[in-house]
Coordinates of C-alpha atoms in Angstrom, one line a residue:
X71 CA -15.7 -31.3 -45.8
X72 CA -18.0 -29.6 -43.6
X73 CA -16.5 -27.3 -41.1
X74 CA -16.3 -28.0 -37.3
X75 CA -19.1 -26.3 -36.1
X76 CA -17.9 -23.1 -33.7
X77 CA -17.0 -23.6 -30.0
X78 CA -18.5 -21.3 -28.6
X79 CA -21.2 -17.9 -30.0
X80 CA -18.5 -15.5 -32.0
X81 CA -21.6 -12.6 -32.1
X82 CA -21.6 -12.8 -28.4
X83 CA -18.3 -10.5 -26.4
X84 CA -15.7 -12.4 -24.9
X85 CA -15.2 -12.2 -21.3
X86 CA -11.9 -13.1 -21.6
X87 CA -11.7 -9.6 -22.9
X88 CA -13.3 -8.0 -20.1
X89 CA -10.6 -9.6 -18.6
X90 CA -8.1 -8.4 -20.1
X91 CA -10.1 -4.9 -20.4
X92 CA -9.4 -4.7 -16.5
X93 CA -5.3 -4.0 -16.9
X94 CA -6.1 -1.6 -19.9
X95 CA -8.7 0.1 -18.7
X96 CA -7.8 3.6 -16.9
X97 CA -9.1 6.6 -15.7
X98 CA -7.8 8.4 -19.0
X99 CA -10.7 7.8 -21.1
X100 CA -13.3 8.8 -18.2
X101 CA -11.6 12.6 -18.5
X102 CA -10.9 12.4 -22.0
X103 CA -14.5 11.3 -22.6
X104 CA -16.3 12.9 -20.2
X105 CA -18.3 9.6 -19.0
X106 CA -18.2 6.3 -17.8
X107 CA -17.7 3.4 -20.7
X108 CA -20.0 0.3 -19.7
X109 CA -17.0 -1.7 -18.7
X110 CA -15.8 1.2 -16.6
X111 CA -19.3 1.2 -14.8
X112 CA -19.0 -2.2 -14.2
X113 CA -14.9 -2.1 -13.1
X114 CA -16.2 1.1 -10.5
X115 CA -17.0 -0.7 -7.3
X116 CA -18.9 1.4 -4.9
X117 CA -17.2 1.5 -1.6
X118 CA -18.1 3.1 1.7
X119 CA -16.3 6.5 0.4
X120 CA -18.8 7.0 -1.7
X121 CA -21.5 7.1 0.8
X122 CA -19.6 9.0 3.2
X123 CA -18.8 11.5 0.8
X124 CA -22.4 12.0 -0.7
X125 CA -23.6 12.5 2.9
X126 CA -21.2 15.3 3.5
X127 CA -21.5 17.3 0.6
X128 CA -25.4 16.2 1.5
X129 CA -25.4 17.3 5.2
X130 CA -22.9 20.1 6.0
X131 CA -24.1 23.5 4.6
X132 CA -20.9 25.0 5.8
X133 CA -18.8 23.3 3.0
X134 CA -17.6 25.9 -0.1
X135 CA -15.3 23.7 -1.4
X136 CA -14.5 19.8 -2.2
X137 CA -10.8 18.8 -3.2
X138 CA -10.2 15.4 -4.0
X139 CA -6.8 14.5 -4.3
X140 CA -4.3 11.4 -5.2
X141 CA -2.0 9.3 -7.4
X142 CA -3.5 8.6 -11.0
X143 CA -5.7 5.5 -11.2
X144 CA -6.8 6.2 -7.7
X145 CA -10.5 6.9 -8.8
X146 CA -11.0 10.4 -8.9
X147 CA -12.5 10.7 -11.8
X148 CA -14.6 7.8 -11.7
X149 CA -15.7 9.4 -8.1
X150 CA -17.0 12.4 -9.5
X151 CA -18.8 10.4 -11.9
X152 CA -20.7 8.5 -8.8
X153 CA -21.2 11.7 -6.9
X154 CA -22.8 13.5 -9.8
X155 CA -25.4 10.1 -9.7
X156 CA -26.0 10.1 -6.2
X157 CA -26.5 13.7 -5.2
X158 CA -29.2 16.3 -6.8
X159 CA -28.5 18.1 -9.2
X160 CA -28.0 21.5 -7.7
X161 CA -25.8 19.7 -4.8
X162 CA -22.7 21.1 -6.9
X163 CA -22.8 24.3 -8.3
X164 CA -19.4 23.5 -10.8
X165 CA -17.3 20.7 -11.3
X166 CA -13.9 20.4 -12.5
X167 CA -12.0 17.3 -13.2
X168 CA -9.8 17.9 -16.3
X169 CA -6.9 18.7 -14.5
X170 CA -7.0 15.1 -12.6
X171 CA -3.6 14.1 -14.5
X172 CA -1.6 17.4 -15.0
X173 CA 1.7 17.9 -12.4
X174 CA 1.6 21.5 -13.9
X175 CA -1.1 23.8 -14.9
X176 CA -0.7 26.0 -18.3
X177 CA -2.1 29.6 -17.7
X178 CA -5.0 29.0 -19.2
X179 CA -5.7 26.2 -16.7
X180 CA -4.4 28.8 -14.2
X181 CA -7.2 31.4 -14.6
X182 CA -9.7 29.1 -14.7
X183 CA -8.8 27.9 -11.5
X184 CA -8.8 31.3 -10.3
X185 CA -12.2 31.8 -12.1
X186 CA -13.5 28.8 -10.6
X187 CA -12.1 30.0 -7.3
X188 CA -13.3 33.4 -7.7
X189 CA -15.8 33.3 -4.3
X190 CA -12.4 32.3 -2.0
X191 CA -11.4 36.4 -3.1
X192 CA -13.3 37.6 -0.6
X193 CA -13.7 35.1 2.5
X194 CA -16.0 32.3 0.7
X195 CA -18.3 31.8 -0.9
X196 CA -22.2 32.1 -0.5
X197 CA -24.1 29.5 1.0
X198 CA -25.5 26.7 -1.7
X199 CA -21.7 27.6 -3.6
X200 CA -20.1 24.6 -3.8
X201 CA -17.2 23.4 -6.0
X202 CA -15.7 20.1 -6.8
X203 CA -12.0 19.9 -7.9
X204 CA -9.9 16.8 -9.0
X205 CA -6.2 17.6 -8.5
X206 CA -3.4 16.0 -7.6
X207 CA -0.6 17.3 -5.1
X208 CA 2.3 18.3 -8.1
X209 CA -0.5 20.9 -9.8
X210 CA -1.6 22.1 -6.4
X211 CA 1.9 23.4 -5.7
X212 CA 1.9 24.6 -9.2
X213 CA -0.8 26.5 -8.8
X214 CA 0.2 28.1 -5.5
X215 CA 3.4 29.5 -7.2
X216 CA 1.5 30.6 -9.8
X217 CA -1.3 32.7 -7.3
X218 CA 1.7 33.5 -5.5
X219 CA 3.3 35.4 -8.9
X220 CA 0.4 36.5 -9.5
X221 CA -0.6 38.4 -6.1
X222 CA -3.8 36.3 -5.6
X223 CA -2.8 36.2 -2.3
X224 CA -6.3 35.1 -1.2
X225 CA -6.4 32.0 -4.1
X226 CA -2.8 31.4 -3.1
X227 CA -3.8 30.2 0.8
X228 CA -6.9 28.2 0.0
X229 CA -4.1 26.0 -2.2
X230 CA -1.8 26.3 0.7
X231 CA -4.1 25.1 3.4
X232 CA -4.6 22.1 1.5
X233 CA -1.1 21.4 1.3
X234 CA -1.2 22.2 4.5
X235 CA -3.7 19.6 5.5
X236 CA -2.2 17.1 2.8
X237 CA 1.1 17.6 4.9
X238 CA 3.3 19.1 2.1
X239 CA 6.4 20.1 3.1
X240 CA 7.1 23.7 2.8
X241 CA 6.1 26.8 4.6
X242 CA 3.3 28.7 2.8
X243 CA 2.0 31.8 4.5
X244 CA -2.0 30.8 5.9
X245 CA -3.1 33.6 9.0
X246 CA -4.9 32.0 11.8
X247 CA -7.8 33.5 10.5
X248 CA -8.2 32.4 7.7
X249 CA -7.2 29.5 8.5
X250 CA -10.0 28.6 10.8
X251 CA -12.2 29.7 7.7
X252 CA -11.0 27.1 5.5
X253 CA -11.3 24.5 8.1
X254 CA -14.5 25.1 7.8
X255 CA -15.2 25.7 3.8
X256 CA -12.8 23.6 2.0
X257 CA -13.0 19.7 2.6
X258 CA -9.4 17.8 1.2
X259 CA -10.0 14.2 0.2
X260 CA -7.0 12.1 -0.4
X261 CA -7.9 9.2 -2.1
X262 CA -4.9 7.5 -2.0
X263 CA -5.8 6.9 1.9
X264 CA -8.4 5.0 1.4
X265 CA -8.1 1.5 2.8
X266 CA -8.4 -0.7 -0.3
X267 CA -7.9 -3.8 1.9
X268 CA -8.0 -5.3 4.9
X269 CA -11.4 -5.9 5.8
X270 CA -15.1 -6.7 4.2
X271 CA -16.5 -3.8 2.8
X272 CA -12.8 -2.4 1.9
X273 CA -12.1 -2.0 -2.6
X274 CA -10.0 -5.0 -3.1
X275 CA -13.1 -7.5 -2.0
X276 CA -15.8 -6.0 -3.7
X277 CA -13.7 -5.8 -7.0
X278 CA -13.6 -10.2 -6.5
X279 CA -17.0 -10.3 -5.8
X280 CA -17.5 -8.3 -9.3
X281 CA -16.2 -11.2 -11.8
X282 CA -18.4 -12.9 -10.8
X283 CA -19.5 -14.4 -14.4
X284 CA -22.6 -14.7 -14.0
X285 CA -23.6 -11.8 -12.7
X286 CA -24.7 -8.7 -15.6
X287 CA -23.6 -6.1 -13.9
X288 CA -20.2 -7.3 -12.9
X289 CA -16.8 -6.8 -14.7
X290 CA -17.8 -10.1 -17.0
X291 CA -21.2 -8.2 -17.8
X292 CA -23.0 -11.9 -17.5
X293 CA -20.7 -13.7 -19.7
X294 CA -23.3 -14.5 -22.5
X295 CA -20.3 -16.2 -24.8
X296 CA -20.1 -18.3 -21.6
X297 CA -23.4 -20.0 -22.1
X298 CA -22.8 -21.1 -25.4
X299 CA -19.5 -22.4 -24.8
X300 CA -18.6 -26.2 -25.1
X301 CA -14.9 -25.7 -24.1
X302 CA -15.4 -24.5 -20.7
X303 CA -13.9 -27.4 -19.1
X304 CA -10.6 -26.4 -20.7
X305 CA -10.7 -22.8 -20.0
X306 CA -9.1 -21.9 -16.8
X307 CA -9.3 -18.1 -17.1
X308 CA -13.3 -18.6 -16.4
X309 CA -13.0 -20.8 -13.3
X310 CA -10.1 -18.2 -12.2
X311 CA -12.7 -15.9 -12.4
X312 CA -15.3 -17.8 -10.5
X313 CA -12.7 -18.9 -7.5
X314 CA -11.9 -15.3 -7.3
X315 CA -15.8 -14.1 -6.6
X316 CA -15.7 -16.9 -4.0
X317 CA -16.1 -15.0 -0.6
X318 CA -13.4 -17.3 1.4
X319 CA -11.1 -17.1 -1.7
X320 CA -11.3 -13.3 -1.8
X321 CA -10.2 -13.0 2.2
X322 CA -7.4 -15.1 1.4
X323 CA -5.9 -12.5 -1.4
X324 CA -7.4 -9.9 0.9
X325 CA -5.2 -10.7 3.8
X326 CA -2.2 -10.8 1.3
X327 CA -2.3 -7.7 0.0
X328 CA -3.1 -6.2 3.1
X329 CA 0.5 -7.8 4.1
X330 CA 1.7 -5.9 0.7
X331 CA 0.4 -2.6 2.0
X332 CA 2.0 -2.5 5.3
X333 CA 5.3 -3.7 3.6
X334 CA 4.7 -0.8 1.5
X335 CA 3.1 1.9 4.2
X336 CA 0.8 2.5 1.6
X337 CA -2.3 1.2 -0.1
X338 CA -2.2 -0.5 -3.1
X339 CA -4.3 1.8 -5.8
X340 CA -7.4 0.7 -7.1
X341 CA -5.7 0.7 -10.7
X342 CA -3.1 -1.9 -9.6
X343 CA -5.1 -4.1 -7.6
X344 CA -7.1 -4.0 -11.1
X345 CA -3.9 -4.8 -13.1
X346 CA -3.4 -7.7 -10.5
X347 CA -6.9 -9.4 -10.3
X348 CA -6.8 -9.3 -14.1
X349 CA -3.1 -11.3 -14.2
X350 CA -4.3 -14.1 -11.6
X351 CA -7.7 -14.3 -13.6
X352 CA -6.0 -15.0 -17.0
X353 CA -3.5 -17.7 -15.4
X354 CA -0.5 -16.2 -18.3
X355 CA -3.7 -17.6 -21.1
X356 CA -2.9 -15.6 -24.5
X357 CA -4.8 -12.1 -25.0
X358 CA -4.0 -11.2 -28.7
X359 CA -7.0 -11.7 -30.8
X360 CA -10.1 -13.2 -29.3
X361 CA -8.3 -15.4 -26.2
X362 CA -11.2 -17.9 -26.5
X363 CA -9.5 -18.9 -29.8
X364 CA -6.8 -19.8 -27.1
X365 CA -9.0 -22.2 -25.4
X366 CA -10.1 -23.6 -28.3
X367 CA -6.8 -24.8 -29.0
X368 CA -6.3 -26.2 -25.4
X369 CA -9.3 -27.6 -26.0
X370 CA -8.8 -29.7 -29.3
X371 CA -5.3 -30.2 -28.1
X372 CA -7.1 -32.0 -25.1
X373 CA -4.2 -30.4 -22.9
X374 CA -4.8 -30.7 -19.5
X375 CA -1.2 -30.2 -18.4
X376 CA -2.1 -26.8 -19.8
X377 CA -5.1 -26.0 -18.3
X378 CA -3.6 -27.3 -14.8
X379 CA -0.7 -24.4 -15.2
X380 CA -3.6 -21.9 -15.9
X381 CA -5.8 -22.6 -13.0
X382 CA -5.7 -20.1 -10.0
X383 CA -2.7 -21.5 -7.3
X384 CA -0.5 -21.7 -10.5
X385 CA -0.9 -19.3 -13.2
X386 CA 0.4 -15.3 -11.8
X387 CA 2.4 -16.9 -9.2
X388 CA 4.7 -18.9 -11.7
X389 CA 5.3 -16.5 -12.9
X390 CA 3.8 -12.8 -11.9
X391 CA 4.5 -10.3 -14.1
X392 CA 2.9 -6.9 -12.3
X393 CA 4.9 -5.1 -9.0
X394 CA 1.8 -6.4 -7.2
X395 CA 1.7 -10.3 -8.2
X396 CA 5.7 -10.1 -7.6
X397 CA 4.9 -9.1 -4.3
X398 CA 2.2 -11.3 -3.7
X399 CA 4.6 -14.5 -5.1
X400 CA 7.0 -12.9 -1.7
X401 CA 4.6 -13.9 1.0
X402 CA 3.7 -17.6 -1.2
X403 CA 2.6 -19.6 2.1
X404 CA 4.4 -23.0 0.2
X405 CA 7.5 -21.7 0.9
X406 CA 6.7 -20.7 4.5
X407 CA 8.1 -23.3 7.5
X408 CA 4.5 -24.4 9.0
X409 CA 3.0 -27.9 10.0
X410 CA 0.2 -27.1 8.0
X411 CA 2.3 -26.8 4.7
X412 CA 4.2 -30.0 5.3
X413 CA 1.7 -32.3 5.9
X414 CA 0.5 -31.1 2.3
X415 CA 3.7 -31.2 0.8
X416 CA 4.4 -34.4 2.5
X417 CA 1.2 -36.2 0.8
X418 CA 1.3 -35.0 -2.7
X419 CA 3.2 -37.3 -5.2
X420 CA 2.8 -40.4 -3.7
X421 CA -0.7 -41.2 -5.5
X422 CA -1.5 -39.5 -8.4
X423 CA -5.2 -40.1 -7.9
X424 CA -5.1 -39.3 -4.1
X425 CA -3.6 -35.6 -5.4
X426 CA -6.5 -35.3 -8.2
X427 CA -9.0 -35.7 -5.4
X428 CA -7.2 -33.6 -3.2
X429 CA -7.4 -30.8 -5.6
X430 CA -11.4 -31.3 -6.5
X431 CA -12.1 -31.8 -2.7
X432 CA -10.1 -28.3 -2.2
X433 CA -11.3 -26.2 -5.0
X434 CA -14.4 -28.0 -5.7
X435 CA -15.3 -31.0 -7.8
X436 CA -16.2 -28.9 -11.1
X437 CA -19.4 -28.6 -12.5
X438 CA -20.8 -26.0 -14.3
X439 CA -19.7 -23.5 -12.1
X440 CA -15.6 -24.0 -11.9
X441 CA -15.5 -26.7 -15.3
X442 CA -11.5 -26.5 -15.0
X443 CA -11.2 -27.4 -12.0
X444 CA -12.2 -31.3 -13.7
X445 CA -10.0 -30.9 -16.1
X446 CA -6.7 -30.3 -13.8
X447 CA -7.7 -32.8 -12.2
X448 CA -7.7 -35.1 -14.6
X449 CA -3.6 -33.7 -15.4
X450 CA -2.7 -34.3 -11.8
X451 CA -4.4 -38.1 -12.2
X452 CA -2.4 -38.8 -15.1
X453 CA 1.0 -38.1 -13.1
X454 CA 2.0 -35.6 -10.5
X455 CA 3.4 -32.7 -12.7
X456 CA 6.9 -30.8 -11.0
X457 CA 5.8 -28.3 -8.0
X458 CA 2.8 -29.6 -7.6
X459 CA 2.8 -29.7 -3.8
X460 CA 3.7 -26.0 -3.8
X461 CA 0.3 -25.5 -5.8
X462 CA -1.5 -28.0 -4.0
X463 CA -0.4 -25.6 -0.5
X464 CA -1.4 -22.4 -2.1
X465 CA -4.8 -24.2 -3.0
X466 CA -5.7 -24.7 1.0
X467 CA -4.1 -21.2 1.5
X468 CA -7.0 -19.3 -0.9
X469 CA -9.8 -21.6 0.4
X470 CA -8.6 -20.8 3.9
X471 CA -7.8 -24.5 4.8
X472 CA -4.2 -23.1 5.6
X473 CA -2.8 -19.9 7.3
X474 CA -0.9 -17.4 5.8
X475 CA 1.2 -17.0 8.7
X476 CA 2.5 -14.0 10.3
X477 CA 4.1 -11.7 8.1
X478 CA 4.2 -8.5 9.6
X479 CA 5.4 -8.4 13.2
X480 CA 2.4 -8.5 16.0
X481 CA 4.0 -5.8 17.3
X482 CA 4.6 -3.3 14.6
X483 CA 0.6 -3.9 13.8
X484 CA -0.1 -2.5 17.1
X485 CA 2.0 -0.2 17.6
X486 CA 1.2 1.9 14.1
X487 CA -2.1 1.5 16.1
X488 CA -1.4 3.0 19.4
X489 CA -2.0 0.2 21.4
X490 CA 1.5 1.6 24.2
X491 CA 2.9 -2.4 25.1
X492 CA 3.1 -2.8 21.6
X493 CA 4.8 0.4 21.1
X494 CA 7.0 -0.5 24.4
X495 CA 8.3 -3.7 22.7
X496 CA 9.0 -1.7 19.1
X497 CA 11.2 1.0 21.0
X498 CA 12.9 -2.0 22.9
X499 CA 13.9 -3.7 19.5
X500 CA 15.0 -0.1 17.9
X501 CA 17.0 0.2 21.0
X502 CA 18.9 -2.7 21.0
X503 CA 19.2 -2.2 16.7
X504 CA 21.2 1.0 16.8
X505 CA 23.3 -0.1 19.2
X506 CA 24.0 -2.9 17.7
X507 CA 24.4 -1.5 14.2
X508 CA 26.3 1.9 14.7
X509 CA 27.3 1.8 18.7
X510 CA 28.7 -0.8 21.7
X511 CA 27.6 -1.6 25.1
X512 CA 29.5 -1.7 28.0
X513 CA 27.0 -4.2 30.4
X514 CA 23.6 -2.4 30.7
X515 CA 24.8 1.0 29.0
X516 CA 24.5 1.6 25.3
X517 CA 27.0 4.2 23.6
X518 CA 27.3 5.9 20.2
X519 CA 29.5 7.5 18.4
X520 CA 30.6 11.6 19.1
X521 CA 31.8 12.0 15.3
X522 CA 31.3 10.4 11.9
X523 CA 31.2 7.3 11.0
X524 CA 31.8 7.8 7.6
X525 CA 35.2 9.0 8.6
X526 CA 38.3 6.3 8.9
X527 CA 39.6 6.4 12.4
X528 CA 41.4 3.8 14.5
X529 CA 40.0 4.7 17.5
X530 CA 36.5 6.2 17.9
X531 CA 34.7 8.2 21.2
X532 CA 31.2 7.0 21.9
X533 CA 29.0 8.6 24.6
X534 CA 26.9 7.2 27.1
X535 CA 23.3 7.9 25.9
X536 CA 19.8 6.6 27.9
X537 CA 18.4 5.8 25.0
X538 CA 15.1 4.7 26.6
X539 CA 14.7 8.5 27.2
X540 CA 15.6 9.8 23.5
X541 CA 13.7 7.3 21.3
X542 CA 9.6 7.0 20.7
X543 CA 7.3 5.7 18.4
X544 CA 4.4 8.6 17.7
X545 CA 1.0 8.1 15.4
X546 CA 1.3 9.7 12.2
X547 CA 0.5 13.4 11.8
X548 CA -2.3 12.8 9.3
X549 CA -5.6 11.9 11.4
X550 CA -3.9 16.0 13.2
X551 CA -3.7 17.3 10.0
X552 CA -7.0 16.6 8.1
X553 CA -9.6 14.3 10.4
X554 CA -12.4 15.3 8.3
X555 CA -11.3 13.7 5.2
X556 CA -9.2 11.0 7.1
X557 CA -12.5 9.9 8.4
X558 CA -14.5 10.3 5.0
X559 CA -11.9 7.7 3.6
X560 CA -11.8 5.5 6.4
X561 CA -8.1 6.0 7.3
X562 CA -6.3 3.7 8.8
X563 CA -2.7 4.2 10.0
X564 CA 0.3 1.7 8.0
X565 CA 3.7 3.5 9.0
X566 CA 4.2 5.5 12.4
X567 CA 6.8 8.3 12.8
X568 CA 9.8 6.8 14.5
X569 CA 12.0 9.9 16.6
X570 CA 15.3 9.3 17.8
X571 CA 16.6 12.4 19.5
X572 CA 15.8 15.4 17.3
X573 CA 15.2 12.9 13.9
X574 CA 12.9 11.8 13.2
X575 CA 11.9 9.0 10.6
X576 CA 9.1 7.1 8.9
X577 CA 8.8 3.9 10.7
X578 CA 7.6 1.3 8.3
X579 CA 7.7 -2.2 7.9
X580 CA 11.1 -2.5 5.8
X581 CA 12.6 0.2 8.7
X582 CA 11.4 -2.2 11.4
X583 CA 12.9 -5.5 9.9
X584 CA 15.9 -3.6 9.3
X585 CA 17.0 -2.9 12.9
X586 CA 15.2 -6.1 14.3
X587 CA 18.0 -8.1 11.8
X588 CA 20.4 -5.3 12.9
X589 CA 19.7 -6.5 16.9
X590 CA 20.1 -9.9 15.5
X591 CA 23.6 -9.2 14.3
X592 CA 23.4 -8.3 10.9
X593 CA 24.8 -5.3 9.1
X594 CA 22.2 -3.2 8.0
X595 CA 23.6 -1.4 5.2
X596 CA 23.5 -5.0 3.2
X597 CA 19.2 -5.4 3.7
X598 CA 18.5 -1.6 2.9
X599 CA 20.9 1.0 1.8
X600 CA 19.1 4.4 2.1
X601 CA 17.5 3.1 5.6
X602 CA 20.7 2.4 7.0
X603 CA 21.6 5.9 6.1
X604 CA 19.2 7.5 7.4
X605 CA 19.0 5.4 11.0
X606 CA 23.2 6.3 10.6
X607 CA 22.6 10.5 10.5
X608 CA 20.0 10.0 13.4
X609 CA 22.4 7.9 15.8
X610 CA 25.4 10.5 15.1
X611 CA 23.2 13.2 15.5
X612 CA 22.0 12.1 19.1
X613 CA 25.8 11.1 19.8
X614 CA 27.1 14.2 19.1
X615 CA 24.2 16.1 20.7
X616 CA 25.3 14.7 24.0
X617 CA 29.4 14.2 23.3
X618 CA 29.5 18.1 25.2
X619 CA 27.7 17.1 28.6
X620 CA 30.8 16.5 30.5
X621 CA 28.9 14.5 33.4
X622 CA 28.7 11.9 30.4
X623 CA 31.0 8.5 30.7
X624 CA 32.8 8.2 27.1
X625 CA 33.8 4.9 25.5
X626 CA 36.8 5.0 23.8
X627 CA 37.2 1.7 20.9
X628 CA 40.2 1.2 19.3
X629 CA 38.9 -0.7 16.7
X630 CA 42.6 -2.2 15.8
X631 CA 43.4 -3.8 18.9
X632 CA 39.8 -4.7 19.6
X633 CA 40.0 -2.6 23.2
X634 CA 37.3 -0.7 24.3
X635 CA 38.2 2.2 27.3
X636 CA 35.5 3.1 29.9
X637 CA 36.7 6.7 30.7
X638 CA 34.2 8.9 33.5
X639 CA 34.6 11.7 35.3
X640 CA 34.5 12.0 39.1
X641 CA 34.5 14.7 42.0
X642 CA 37.1 14.5 44.3
X643 CA 38.6 16.9 46.9
X644 CA 36.6 19.5 44.9
X645 CA 38.2 18.5 41.7
X646 CA 37.1 17.1 38.6
X647 CA 39.1 13.8 37.9
X648 CA 38.8 11.4 34.8
X649 CA 38.7 7.3 35.4
X650 CA 39.5 5.0 32.8
X651 CA 38.8 1.6 33.2
X652 CA 39.4 -1.3 30.2
X653 CA 36.3 -3.2 29.6
X654 CA 37.2 -4.9 26.2

């Protein structure tokens, strides 16, 4: 009996292995081998940061040290390789990248870095001497301690300057003349501050474009095996890669990831983006052994339902594994009330043939580039699977036919970008939230507690405070501390600073949401305990600061009786008198 022919040429690499490798590849192998593999070269996406940093190094003759920092997976090592390829050989005198992932330098590393930075022992190195170092913040903190203990003060000042620029708290001595000298000679580039989403030229869009299967320089390296495949119509991952490379679908996902970044208060790291992209593309397919065998089994079983389940609008959205996909699933527009979503949901499930036509109209009819769409449509035409309505809403959203919706309040986005009207709006929400959560209001006056709210009391004394004069929203100090580094990475703010009296708190989206909910009557502690405590401390501190001012009206609230008394001070006939008035 003759064995059936192979459905694809096994001598060619599986493109699905390439998709799975997006999750497996990491910077450690770059550091260990000292070179980029062909897969890592395909995964490295050139952005404006590469060009801006290469230009800065080439044009700024005063530079003596470029320090690349940021979290693991931020692309430091790969960026170094790109810079070495872009710049003339003589541009960089020395490069240190093997400290990238170390949180604590060994004695040998410390000695080596001391040797590398030796030119800073007496001022700064001579012209033409430029060092490039990759290091994370933990390593810099340890280096500063080591250099200080070794009485290498000049080198400790270099590290102290870098930590200051990065906004790391702590008092570390750097004289004014030395700081001015280092400001000219040292460039600190924090890749954690690089925007990875929120625009066509940013990292995520370019990552998604690199998934185009036919691109020999892309992640799938031309997908040669696909050209020999006879079961491509059953391969959801291959079609997903094509869909993800589509500019409109990329724009929709980019918008959603930008919303995630705003909710986190920080950009999504490149490694986590690749993890999410791989999860979206693979659609839950098994990657054990040769993943194409799983596709062959689906084809042999004529399992169109499996193709439908693995297609982009389903797949990872139904069973997210990574943190990023979980957050994207939380934004799912099929669970948000909108006229557009309702129209789609109402139309699905009546006529299976119409549902199939809807899928092909939205994602494309199939054909050579998206063959699995046609197979998934056949699954819909036979019967309408459970959850199909939500899947088709997601398909409409991905292709730009349905808006994601205002997940992030517009006034918050505008406030962190320093728009005055929006800042006033946010301040109003903060004031209302503080009073609702921790104080009381009488008429138009706001009162905050004068003692700790953790202590159980029958009656509480609150003091009147003009909150509009005590609350402010100011920009983050990032750009002030490191203007040149921010310009190189294209930094944009995702959070602001909230000033409540003398307390300063990072105002991120979750904190703003908490204050919004508090102003609407929700108990903040049930929403976010950590942020609740930071707000409560700020409110108590502000109340105590005003409690000693004799002229301030007080409010005595009896929690047991539900009564409140307003106590004001009046000057009559040269004497100070108290007026007590029941207000509740």
